[in-house]
Amino acid sequence: MVAVGVLALQGDFAEHAAILRRVGADAREVRLPADLEGLDALIIPGGESTTIARLLALYKLIEPIRAFAARRPVWGTCAGMIVMAKRATDLDQETLRLIDIDVVRNAFGRQVDSFETDVAVDEIEGPPVHAVFIRAPLVRAVGPGVKVLGRLADETIVAARQGHLLVTAFHPELTEDTRLHSYFISFAGGPGK
Ligand code: GLN
């Protein structure tokens, strides 16, 4: 069984853990550096990126997660994507700087701060993914090693991958669709590969 950690400092970690269990992974909550031991992959959930980034520093998780991400898959959803980005606007905290993207926080503005739409995601078979956006960030630019996996109709980048590092601006954990979780754990050699 693939052991997948979910960073459980703040945000919707319980929803990720529930889907991971449905797709047959051993989901474990991560709050301290020692909790990374024995994990095959890690998810950083949605929530509030300022809070998550502050708690990462407080619990001395930044360097351990960087070391983990050098060898193992990590996926950030929404706030988790912000925390994984090399560059984030409007964030006065250090990020993990794992993936070579520029993100803009709260990019969709107050009028449409939450919305749902279908996004065709490369590498996910079948119909488009129903994507839930909640005060979501967008990806403004990606570095040369980053593959764009999904865009909105207006071309805004909302899913990308750099090797085994995955980011989505939306929240697959808030839907019944388990395909993205299966796809992610396939990076760790789990079911779906
Ligand atoms: N707006 C939040 C942030 O900037 C992200 C929201 C979310 O994760 N749903 O951290």
JSON list of C-alpha atoms and ligand atoms in Angstrom, two decimals:
[
{"chain": "A", "resi": 1, "resn": "MET", "atom": "CA", "xyz": [0.00, 0.00, 0.00]},
{"chain": "A", "resi": 2, "resn": "VAL", "atom": "CA", "xyz": [1.27, 3.48, -0.85]},
{"chain": "A", "resi": 3, "resn": "ALA", "atom": "CA", "xyz": [1.70, 5.69, 2.22]},
{"chain": "A", "resi": 4, "resn": "VAL", "atom": "CA", "xyz": [0.65, 9.25, 1.42]},
{"chain": "A", "resi": 5, "resn": "GLY", "atom": "CA", "xyz": [1.05, 12.05, 3.94]},
{"chain": "A", "resi": 6, "resn": "VAL", "atom": "CA", "xyz": [-1.32, 15.00, 4.06]},
{"chain": "A", "resi": 7, "resn": "LEU", "atom": "CA", "xyz": [0.05, 18.14, 5.65]},
{"chain": "A", "resi": 8, "resn": "ALA", "atom": "CA", "xyz": [-2.40, 18.70, 8.50]},
{"chain": "A", "resi": 9, "resn": "LEU", "atom": "CA", "xyz": [-1.44, 22.11, 9.88]},
{"chain": "A", "resi": 10, "resn": "GLN", "atom": "CA", "xyz": [-4.51, 23.92, 8.53]},
{"chain": "A", "resi": 11, "resn": "GLY", "atom": "CA", "xyz": [-7.00, 23.59, 5.70]},
{"chain": "A", "resi": 12, "resn": "ASP", "atom": "CA", "xyz": [-8.95, 20.74, 4.13]},
{"chain": "A", "resi": 13, "resn": "PHE", "atom": "CA", "xyz": [-6.56, 17.88, 4.88]},
{"chain": "A", "resi": 14, "resn": "ALA", "atom": "CA", "xyz": [-9.37, 15.57, 6.08]},
{"chain": "A", "resi": 15, "resn": "GLU", "atom": "CA", "xyz": [-11.03, 15.66, 2.64]},
{"chain": "A", "resi": 16, "resn": "HIS", "atom": "CA", "xyz": [-7.77, 14.64, 0.95]},
{"chain": "A", "resi": 17, "resn": "ALA", "atom": "CA", "xyz": [-7.24, 11.83, 3.44]},
{"chain": "A", "resi": 18, "resn": "ALA", "atom": "CA", "xyz": [-10.77, 10.51, 2.80]},
{"chain": "A", "resi": 19, "resn": "ILE", "atom": "CA", "xyz": [-10.22, 10.34, -0.98]},
{"chain": "A", "resi": 20, "resn": "LEU", "atom": "CA", "xyz": [-6.80, 8.76, -0.54]},
{"chain": "A", "resi": 21, "resn": "ARG", "atom": "CA", "xyz": [-8.39, 5.98, 1.52]},
{"chain": "A", "resi": 22, "resn": "ARG", "atom": "CA", "xyz": [-11.04, 5.49, -1.17]},
{"chain": "A", "resi": 23, "resn": "VAL", "atom": "CA", "xyz": [-8.36, 4.93, -3.80]},
{"chain": "A", "resi": 24, "resn": "GLY", "atom": "CA", "xyz": [-6.56, 2.44, -1.61]},
{"chain": "A", "resi": 25, "resn": "ALA", "atom": "CA", "xyz": [-3.72, 4.52, -0.15]},
{"chain": "A", "resi": 26, "resn": "ASP", "atom": "CA", "xyz": [-2.58, 4.59, 3.47]},
{"chain": "A", "resi": 27, "resn": "ALA", "atom": "CA", "xyz": [-3.31, 8.26, 4.33]},
{"chain": "A", "resi": 28, "resn": "ARG", "atom": "CA", "xyz": [-1.36, 9.77, 7.23]},
{"chain": "A", "resi": 29, "resn": "GLU", "atom": "CA", "xyz": [-1.52, 13.24, 8.75]},
{"chain": "A", "resi": 30, "resn": "VAL", "atom": "CA", "xyz": [1.73, 15.18, 8.85]},
{"chain": "A", "resi": 31, "resn": "ARG", "atom": "CA", "xyz": [2.32, 17.80, 11.54]},
{"chain": "A", "resi": 32, "resn": "LEU", "atom": "CA", "xyz": [5.96, 17.34, 12.49]},
{"chain": "A", "resi": 33, "resn": "PRO", "atom": "CA", "xyz": [9.14, 16.49, 10.56]},
{"chain": "A", "resi": 34, "resn": "ALA", "atom": "CA", "xyz": [9.16, 12.96, 12.00]},
{"chain": "A", "resi": 35, "resn": "ASP", "atom": "CA", "xyz": [5.76, 12.31, 10.40]},
{"chain": "A", "resi": 36, "resn": "LEU", "atom": "CA", "xyz": [7.45, 12.35, 6.96]},
{"chain": "A", "resi": 37, "resn": "GLU", "atom": "CA", "xyz": [9.29, 9.14, 7.75]},
{"chain": "A", "resi": 38, "resn": "GLY", "atom": "CA", "xyz": [8.14, 6.19, 5.70]},
{"chain": "A", "resi": 39, "resn": "LEU", "atom": "CA", "xyz": [5.93, 8.23, 3.37]},
{"chain": "A", "resi": 40, "resn": "ASP", "atom": "CA", "xyz": [5.91, 7.64, -0.38]},
{"chain": "A", "resi": 41, "resn": "ALA", "atom": "CA", "xyz": [4.28, 10.98, -1.26]},
{"chain": "A", "resi": 42, "resn": "LEU", "atom": "CA", "xyz": [2.88, 14.14, 0.32]},
{"chain": "A", "resi": 43, "resn": "ILE", "atom": "CA", "xyz": [-0.15, 16.39, -0.32]},
{"chain": "A", "resi": 44, "resn": "ILE", "atom": "CA", "xyz": [-0.31, 20.02, 0.78]},
{"chain": "A", "resi": 45, "resn": "PRO", "atom": "CA", "xyz": [-4.01, 20.92, 1.00]},
{"chain": "A", "resi": 46, "resn": "GLY", "atom": "CA", "xyz": [-6.04, 24.04, 0.38]},
{"chain": "A", "resi": 47, "resn": "GLY", "atom": "CA", "xyz": [-6.60, 26.48, 3.18]},
{"chain": "A", "resi": 48, "resn": "GLU", "atom": "CA", "xyz": [-4.88, 29.76, 3.91]},
{"chain": "A", "resi": 49, "resn": "SER", "atom": "CA", "xyz": [-1.38, 29.96, 2.48]},
{"chain": "A", "resi": 50, "resn": "THR", "atom": "CA", "xyz": [-0.20, 32.65, 4.92]},
{"chain": "A", "resi": 51, "resn": "THR", "atom": "CA", "xyz": [-1.18, 30.42, 7.84]},
{"chain": "A", "resi": 52, "resn": "ILE", "atom": "CA", "xyz": [0.23, 27.24, 6.33]},
{"chain": "A", "resi": 53, "resn": "ALA", "atom": "CA", "xyz": [3.52, 28.97, 5.46]},
{"chain": "A", "resi": 54, "resn": "ARG", "atom": "CA", "xyz": [3.80, 30.45, 8.95]},
{"chain": "A", "resi": 55, "resn": "LEU", "atom": "CA", "xyz": [3.15, 27.07, 10.59]},
{"chain": "A", "resi": 56, "resn": "LEU", "atom": "CA", "xyz": [5.64, 25.33, 8.27]},
{"chain": "A", "resi": 57, "resn": "ALA", "atom": "CA", "xyz": [8.33, 27.65, 9.63]},
{"chain": "A", "resi": 58, "resn": "LEU", "atom": "CA", "xyz": [7.13, 27.33, 13.24]},
{"chain": "A", "resi": 59, "resn": "TYR", "atom": "CA", "xyz": [7.17, 23.53, 13.15]},
{"chain": "A", "resi": 60, "resn": "LYS", "atom": "CA", "xyz": [10.52, 23.47, 11.31]},
{"chain": "A", "resi": 61, "resn": "LEU", "atom": "CA", "xyz": [9.05, 21.63, 8.34]},
{"chain": "A", "resi": 62, "resn": "ILE", "atom": "CA", "xyz": [10.51, 23.72, 5.51]},
{"chain": "A", "resi": 63, "resn": "GLU", "atom": "CA", "xyz": [13.88, 21.99, 5.10]},
{"chain": "A", "resi": 64, "resn": "PRO", "atom": "CA", "xyz": [12.52, 18.47, 5.78]},
{"chain": "A", "resi": 65, "resn": "ILE", "atom": "CA", "xyz": [9.82, 18.92, 3.11]},
{"chain": "A", "resi": 66, "resn": "ARG", "atom": "CA", "xyz": [12.40, 20.30, 0.64]},
{"chain": "A", "resi": 67, "resn": "ALA", "atom": "CA", "xyz": [14.54, 17.22, 1.23]},
{"chain": "A", "resi": 68, "resn": "PHE", "atom": "CA", "xyz": [11.48, 14.96, 0.88]},
{"chain": "A", "resi": 69, "resn": "ALA", "atom": "CA", "xyz": [10.42, 16.65, -2.38]},
{"chain": "A", "resi": 70, "resn": "ALA", "atom": "CA", "xyz": [13.82, 16.09, -3.95]},
{"chain": "A", "resi": 71, "resn": "ARG", "atom": "CA", "xyz": [13.02, 12.35, -4.13]},
{"chain": "A", "resi": 72, "resn": "ARG", "atom": "CA", "xyz": [9.29, 11.92, -3.60]},
{"chain": "A", "resi": 73, "resn": "PRO", "atom": "CA", "xyz": [6.08, 13.23, -5.20]},
{"chain": "A", "resi": 74, "resn": "VAL", "atom": "CA", "xyz": [4.42, 16.29, -3.66]},
{"chain": "A", "resi": 75, "resn": "TRP", "atom": "CA", "xyz": [1.06, 17.77, -4.75]},
{"chain": "A", "resi": 76, "resn": "GLY", "atom": "CA", "xyz": [-0.30, 21.14, -3.68]},
{"chain": "A", "resi": 77, "resn": "THR", "atom": "CA", "xyz": [-3.95, 22.15, -4.14]},
{"chain": "A", "resi": 78, "resn": "CYS", "atom": "CA", "xyz": [-4.89, 25.84, -4.06]},
{"chain": "A", "resi": 79, "resn": "ALA", "atom": "CA", "xyz": [-3.14, 27.25, -0.96]},
{"chain": "A", "resi": 80, "resn": "GLY", "atom": "CA", "xyz": [-0.85, 24.21, -1.22]},
{"chain": "A", "resi": 81, "resn": "MET", "atom": "CA", "xyz": [0.09, 25.30, -4.73]},
{"chain": "A", "resi": 82, "resn": "ILE", "atom": "CA", "xyz": [0.99, 28.77, -3.42]},
{"chain": "A", "resi": 83, "resn": "VAL", "atom": "CA", "xyz": [3.16, 27.26, -0.69]},
{"chain": "A", "resi": 84, "resn": "MET", "atom": "CA", "xyz": [4.98, 25.07, -3.26]},
{"chain": "A", "resi": 85, "resn": "ALA", "atom": "CA", "xyz": [5.63, 27.89, -5.75]},
{"chain": "A", "resi": 86, "resn": "LYS", "atom": "CA", "xyz": [9.06, 29.45, -6.22]},
{"chain": "A", "resi": 87, "resn": "ARG", "atom": "CA", "xyz": [7.42, 32.86, -6.51]},
{"chain": "A", "resi": 88, "resn": "ALA", "atom": "CA", "xyz": [4.13, 34.04, -4.99]},
{"chain": "A", "resi": 89, "resn": "THR", "atom": "CA", "xyz": [2.75, 37.57, -5.07]},
{"chain": "A", "resi": 90, "resn": "ASP", "atom": "CA", "xyz": [1.19, 38.99, -1.90]},
{"chain": "A", "resi": 91, "resn": "LEU", "atom": "CA", "xyz": [2.67, 36.43, 0.43]},
{"chain": "A", "resi": 92, "resn": "ASP", "atom": "CA", "xyz": [4.92, 37.82, 3.12]},
{"chain": "A", "resi": 93, "resn": "GLN", "atom": "CA", "xyz": [6.20, 34.39, 4.17]},
{"chain": "A", "resi": 94, "resn": "GLU", "atom": "CA", "xyz": [8.88, 32.11, 2.83]},
{"chain": "A", "resi": 95, "resn": "THR", "atom": "CA", "xyz": [7.46, 29.41, 0.55]},
{"chain": "A", "resi": 96, "resn": "LEU", "atom": "CA", "xyz": [8.87, 25.92, 0.04]},
{"chain": "A", "resi": 97, "resn": "ARG", "atom": "CA", "xyz": [10.10, 27.06, -3.43]},
{"chain": "A", "resi": 98, "resn": "LEU", "atom": "CA", "xyz": [9.69, 23.57, -4.86]},
{"chain": "A", "resi": 99, "resn": "ILE", "atom": "CA", "xyz": [8.21, 24.19, -8.31]},
{"chain": "A", "resi": 100, "resn": "ASP", "atom": "CA", "xyz": [9.31, 26.76, -10.86]},
{"chain": "A", "resi": 101, "resn": "ILE", "atom": "CA", "xyz": [6.07, 28.73, -11.20]},
{"chain": "A", "resi": 102, "resn": "ASP", "atom": "CA", "xyz": [4.86, 32.25, -10.46]},
{"chain": "A", "resi": 103, "resn": "VAL", "atom": "CA", "xyz": [1.51, 32.36, -8.71]},
{"chain": "A", "resi": 104, "resn": "VAL", "atom": "CA", "xyz": [-0.84, 35.21, -7.99]},
{"chain": "A", "resi": 105, "resn": "ARG", "atom": "CA", "xyz": [-2.91, 34.84, -4.85]},
{"chain": "A", "resi": 106, "resn": "ASN", "atom": "CA", "xyz": [-6.66, 35.52, -4.83]},
{"chain": "A", "resi": 107, "resn": "ALA", "atom": "CA", "xyz": [-6.35, 36.13, -8.52]},
{"chain": "A", "resi": 108, "resn": "PHE", "atom": "CA", "xyz": [-9.97, 35.93, -9.56]},
{"chain": "A", "resi": 109, "resn": "GLY", "atom": "CA", "xyz": [-11.15, 38.91, -7.55]},
{"chain": "A", "resi": 110, "resn": "ARG", "atom": "CA", "xyz": [-14.08, 39.41, -5.25]},
{"chain": "A", "resi": 111, "resn": "GLN", "atom": "CA", "xyz": [-16.84, 39.23, -7.86]},
{"chain": "A", "resi": 112, "resn": "VAL", "atom": "CA", "xyz": [-16.03, 35.65, -8.78]},
{"chain": "A", "resi": 113, "resn": "ASP", "atom": "CA", "xyz": [-13.96, 34.53, -5.85]},
{"chain": "A", "resi": 114, "resn": "SER", "atom": "CA", "xyz": [-15.47, 31.04, -5.97]},
{"chain": "A", "resi": 115, "resn": "PHE", "atom": "CA", "xyz": [-16.66, 29.21, -9.06]},
{"chain": "A", "resi": 116, "resn": "GLU", "atom": "CA", "xyz": [-16.84, 25.78, -10.64]},
{"chain": "A", "resi": 117, "resn": "THR", "atom": "CA", "xyz": [-16.02, 24.78, -14.18]},
{"chain": "A", "resi": 118, "resn": "ASP", "atom": "CA", "xyz": [-14.82, 21.81, -16.19]},
{"chain": "A", "resi": 119, "resn": "VAL", "atom": "CA", "xyz": [-11.12, 21.61, -17.01]},
{"chain": "A", "resi": 120, "resn": "ALA", "atom": "CA", "xyz": [-9.56, 19.14, -19.43]},
{"chain": "A", "resi": 121, "resn": "VAL", "atom": "CA", "xyz": [-6.44, 17.94, -17.64]},
{"chain": "A", "resi": 122, "resn": "ASP", "atom": "CA", "xyz": [-3.65, 16.40, -19.74]},
{"chain": "A", "resi": 123, "resn": "GLU", "atom": "CA", "xyz": [-2.64, 12.95, -18.52]},
{"chain": "A", "resi": 124, "resn": "ILE", "atom": "CA", "xyz": [-6.09, 12.37, -16.95]},
{"chain": "A", "resi": 125, "resn": "GLU", "atom": "CA", "xyz": [-8.13, 10.02, -19.07]},
{"chain": "A", "resi": 126, "resn": "GLY", "atom": "CA", "xyz": [-11.84, 10.42, -19.65]},
{"chain": "A", "resi": 127, "resn": "PRO", "atom": "CA", "xyz": [-14.05, 13.50, -19.46]},
{"chain": "A", "resi": 128, "resn": "PRO", "atom": "CA", "xyz": [-12.84, 16.88, -18.15]},
{"chain": "A", "resi": 129, "resn": "VAL", "atom": "CA", "xyz": [-12.36, 17.25, -14.41]},
{"chain": "A", "resi": 130, "resn": "HIS", "atom": "CA", "xyz": [-15.03, 19.22, -12.56]},
{"chain": "A", "resi": 131, "resn": "ALA", "atom": "CA", "xyz": [-12.90, 21.89, -10.89]},
{"chain": "A", "resi": 132, "resn": "VAL", "atom": "CA", "xyz": [-13.90, 23.81, -7.77]},
{"chain": "A", "resi": 133, "resn": "PHE", "atom": "CA", "xyz": [-12.12, 27.15, -7.30]},
{"chain": "A", "resi": 134, "resn": "ILE", "atom": "CA", "xyz": [-12.30, 28.91, -3.92]},
{"chain": "A", "resi": 135, "resn": "ARG", "atom": "CA", "xyz": [-10.45, 32.23, -3.67]},
{"chain": "A", "resi": 136, "resn": "ALA", "atom": "CA", "xyz": [-8.02, 30.49, -5.96]},
{"chain": "A", "resi": 137, "resn": "PRO", "atom": "CA", "xyz": [-4.57, 31.52, -7.11]},
{"chain": "A", "resi": 138, "resn": "LEU", "atom": "CA", "xyz": [-3.58, 31.36, -10.75]},
{"chain": "A", "resi": 139, "resn": "VAL", "atom": "CA", "xyz": [-0.29, 30.46, -12.35]},
{"chain": "A", "resi": 140, "resn": "ARG", "atom": "CA", "xyz": [1.07, 33.51, -14.16]},
{"chain": "A", "resi": 141, "resn": "ALA", "atom": "CA", "xyz": [4.22, 31.92, -15.58]},
{"chain": "A", "resi": 142, "resn": "VAL", "atom": "CA", "xyz": [5.99, 28.58, -15.61]},
{"chain": "A", "resi": 143, "resn": "GLY", "atom": "CA", "xyz": [9.69, 27.80, -15.94]},
{"chain": "A", "resi": 144, "resn": "PRO", "atom": "CA", "xyz": [11.15, 25.63, -18.72]},
{"chain": "A", "resi": 145, "resn": "GLY", "atom": "CA", "xyz": [10.95, 22.38, -16.75]},
{"chain": "A", "resi": 146, "resn": "VAL", "atom": "CA", "xyz": [7.26, 22.74, -15.98]},
{"chain": "A", "resi": 147, "resn": "LYS", "atom": "CA", "xyz": [4.54, 21.09, -18.04]},
{"chain": "A", "resi": 148, "resn": "VAL", "atom": "CA", "xyz": [1.17, 22.84, -18.13]},
{"chain": "A", "resi": 149, "resn": "LEU", "atom": "CA", "xyz": [-1.58, 20.24, -17.62]},
{"chain": "A", "resi": 150, "resn": "GLY", "atom": "CA", "xyz": [-4.74, 22.32, -17.52]},
{"chain": "A", "resi": 151, "resn": "ARG", "atom": "CA", "xyz": [-6.09, 25.73, -18.47]},
{"chain": "A", "resi": 152, "resn": "LEU", "atom": "CA", "xyz": [-9.36, 27.61, -18.21]},
{"chain": "A", "resi": 153, "resn": "ALA", "atom": "CA", "xyz": [-11.15, 28.65, -21.42]},
{"chain": "A", "resi": 154, "resn": "ASP", "atom": "CA", "xyz": [-9.32, 32.02, -21.24]},
{"chain": "A", "resi": 155, "resn": "GLU", "atom": "CA", "xyz": [-5.94, 30.18, -21.16]},
{"chain": "A", "resi": 156, "resn": "THR", "atom": "CA", "xyz": [-5.28, 30.77, -17.46]},
{"chain": "A", "resi": 157, "resn": "ILE", "atom": "CA", "xyz": [-3.03, 27.97, -16.21]},
{"chain": "A", "resi": 158, "resn": "VAL", "atom": "CA", "xyz": [-4.64, 26.02, -13.35]},
{"chain": "A", "resi": 159, "resn": "ALA", "atom": "CA", "xyz": [-2.72, 22.70, -13.29]},
{"chain": "A", "resi": 160, "resn": "ALA", "atom": "CA", "xyz": [0.96, 21.97, -13.88]},
{"chain": "A", "resi": 161, "resn": "ARG", "atom": "CA", "xyz": [3.63, 19.41, -13.17]},
{"chain": "A", "resi": 162, "resn": "GLN", "atom": "CA", "xyz": [7.42, 19.53, -12.83]},
{"chain": "A", "resi": 163, "resn": "GLY", "atom": "CA", "xyz": [8.58, 15.91, -12.73]},
{"chain": "A", "resi": 164, "resn": "HIS", "atom": "CA", "xyz": [6.96, 14.42, -9.64]},
{"chain": "A", "resi": 165, "resn": "LEU", "atom": "CA", "xyz": [5.77, 17.79, -8.31]},
{"chain": "A", "resi": 166, "resn": "LEU", "atom": "CA", "xyz": [2.11, 18.55, -9.09]},
{"chain": "A", "resi": 167, "resn": "VAL", "atom": "CA", "xyz": [0.04, 21.68, -8.52]},
{"chain": "A", "resi": 168, "resn": "THR", "atom": "CA", "xyz": [-3.63, 22.45, -9.07]},
{"chain": "A", "resi": 169, "resn": "ALA", "atom": "CA", "xyz": [-5.33, 25.79, -8.38]},
{"chain": "A", "resi": 170, "resn": "PHE", "atom": "CA", "xyz": [-8.59, 23.94, -7.75]},
{"chain": "A", "resi": 171, "resn": "HIS", "atom": "CA", "xyz": [-9.79, 21.35, -5.22]},
{"chain": "A", "resi": 172, "resn": "PRO", "atom": "CA", "xyz": [-10.28, 17.78, -6.54]},
{"chain": "A", "resi": 173, "resn": "GLU", "atom": "CA", "xyz": [-10.69, 16.68, -2.91]},
{"chain": "A", "resi": 174, "resn": "LEU", "atom": "CA", "xyz": [-14.05, 18.51, -2.79]},
{"chain": "A", "resi": 175, "resn": "THR", "atom": "CA", "xyz": [-15.57, 16.39, -5.56]},
{"chain": "A", "resi": 176, "resn": "GLU", "atom": "CA", "xyz": [-16.40, 12.71, -5.94]},
{"chain": "A", "resi": 177, "resn": "ASP", "atom": "CA", "xyz": [-13.86, 12.34, -8.76]},
{"chain": "A", "resi": 178, "resn": "THR", "atom": "CA", "xyz": [-10.88, 10.32, -7.57]},
{"chain": "A", "resi": 179, "resn": "ARG", "atom": "CA", "xyz": [-8.89, 10.43, -10.82]},
{"chain": "A", "resi": 180, "resn": "LEU", "atom": "CA", "xyz": [-6.40, 13.12, -9.80]},
{"chain": "A", "resi": 181, "resn": "HIS", "atom": "CA", "xyz": [-5.62, 11.35, -6.53]},
{"chain": "A", "resi": 182, "resn": "SER", "atom": "CA", "xyz": [-5.08, 8.07, -8.41]},
{"chain": "A", "resi": 183, "resn": "TYR", "atom": "CA", "xyz": [-2.91, 9.88, -10.95]},
{"chain": "A", "resi": 184, "resn": "PHE", "atom": "CA", "xyz": [-0.83, 11.47, -8.18]},
{"chain": "A", "resi": 185, "resn": "ILE", "atom": "CA", "xyz": [-0.23, 8.25, -6.30]},
{"chain": "A", "resi": 186, "resn": "SER", "atom": "CA", "xyz": [0.83, 6.60, -9.54]},
{"chain": "A", "resi": 187, "resn": "PHE", "atom": "CA", "xyz": [3.93, 8.84, -9.34]},
{"chain": "A", "resi": 188, "resn": "ALA", "atom": "CA", "xyz": [4.79, 6.99, -6.16]},
{"chain": "A", "resi": 189, "resn": "GLY", "atom": "CA", "xyz": [4.31, 3.62, -7.84]},
{"chain": "A", "resi": 190, "resn": "GLY", "atom": "CA", "xyz": [0.88, 3.08, -6.35]},
{"chain": "A", "resi": 191, "resn": "PRO", "atom": "CA", "xyz": [-2.37, 1.81, -7.86]},
{"chain": "A", "resi": 192, "resn": "GLY", "atom": "CA", "xyz": [-3.01, 3.45, -11.18]},
{"chain": "A", "resi": 193, "resn": "LYS", "atom": "CA", "xyz": [0.49, 2.89, -12.52]},
{"chain": "B", "resi": 1, "resn": "GLN", "atom": "N1", "xyz": [-6.94, 32.31, -0.92]},
{"chain": "B", "resi": 1, "resn": "GLN", "atom": "C1", "xyz": [-6.20, 31.31, -0.23]},
{"chain": "B", "resi": 1, "resn": "GLN", "atom": "C2", "xyz": [-4.74, 31.70, -0.09]},
{"chain": "B", "resi": 1, "resn": "GLN", "atom": "O1", "xyz": [-4.31, 32.64, -0.65]},
{"chain": "B", "resi": 1, "resn": "GLN", "atom": "C3", "xyz": [-6.27, 29.97, -0.92]},
{"chain": "B", "resi": 1, "resn": "GLN", "atom": "C4", "xyz": [-7.68, 29.45, -0.86]},
{"chain": "B", "resi": 1, "resn": "GLN", "atom": "C5", "xyz": [-7.81, 27.97, -0.91]},
{"chain": "B", "resi": 1, "resn": "GLN", "atom": "O2", "xyz": [-6.88, 27.19, -0.63]},
{"chain": "B", "resi": 1, "resn": "GLN", "atom": "N2", "xyz": [-9.00, 27.55, -1.22]},
{"chain": "B", "resi": 1, "resn": "GLN", "atom": "O3", "xyz": [-4.03, 31.06, 0.63]}
]
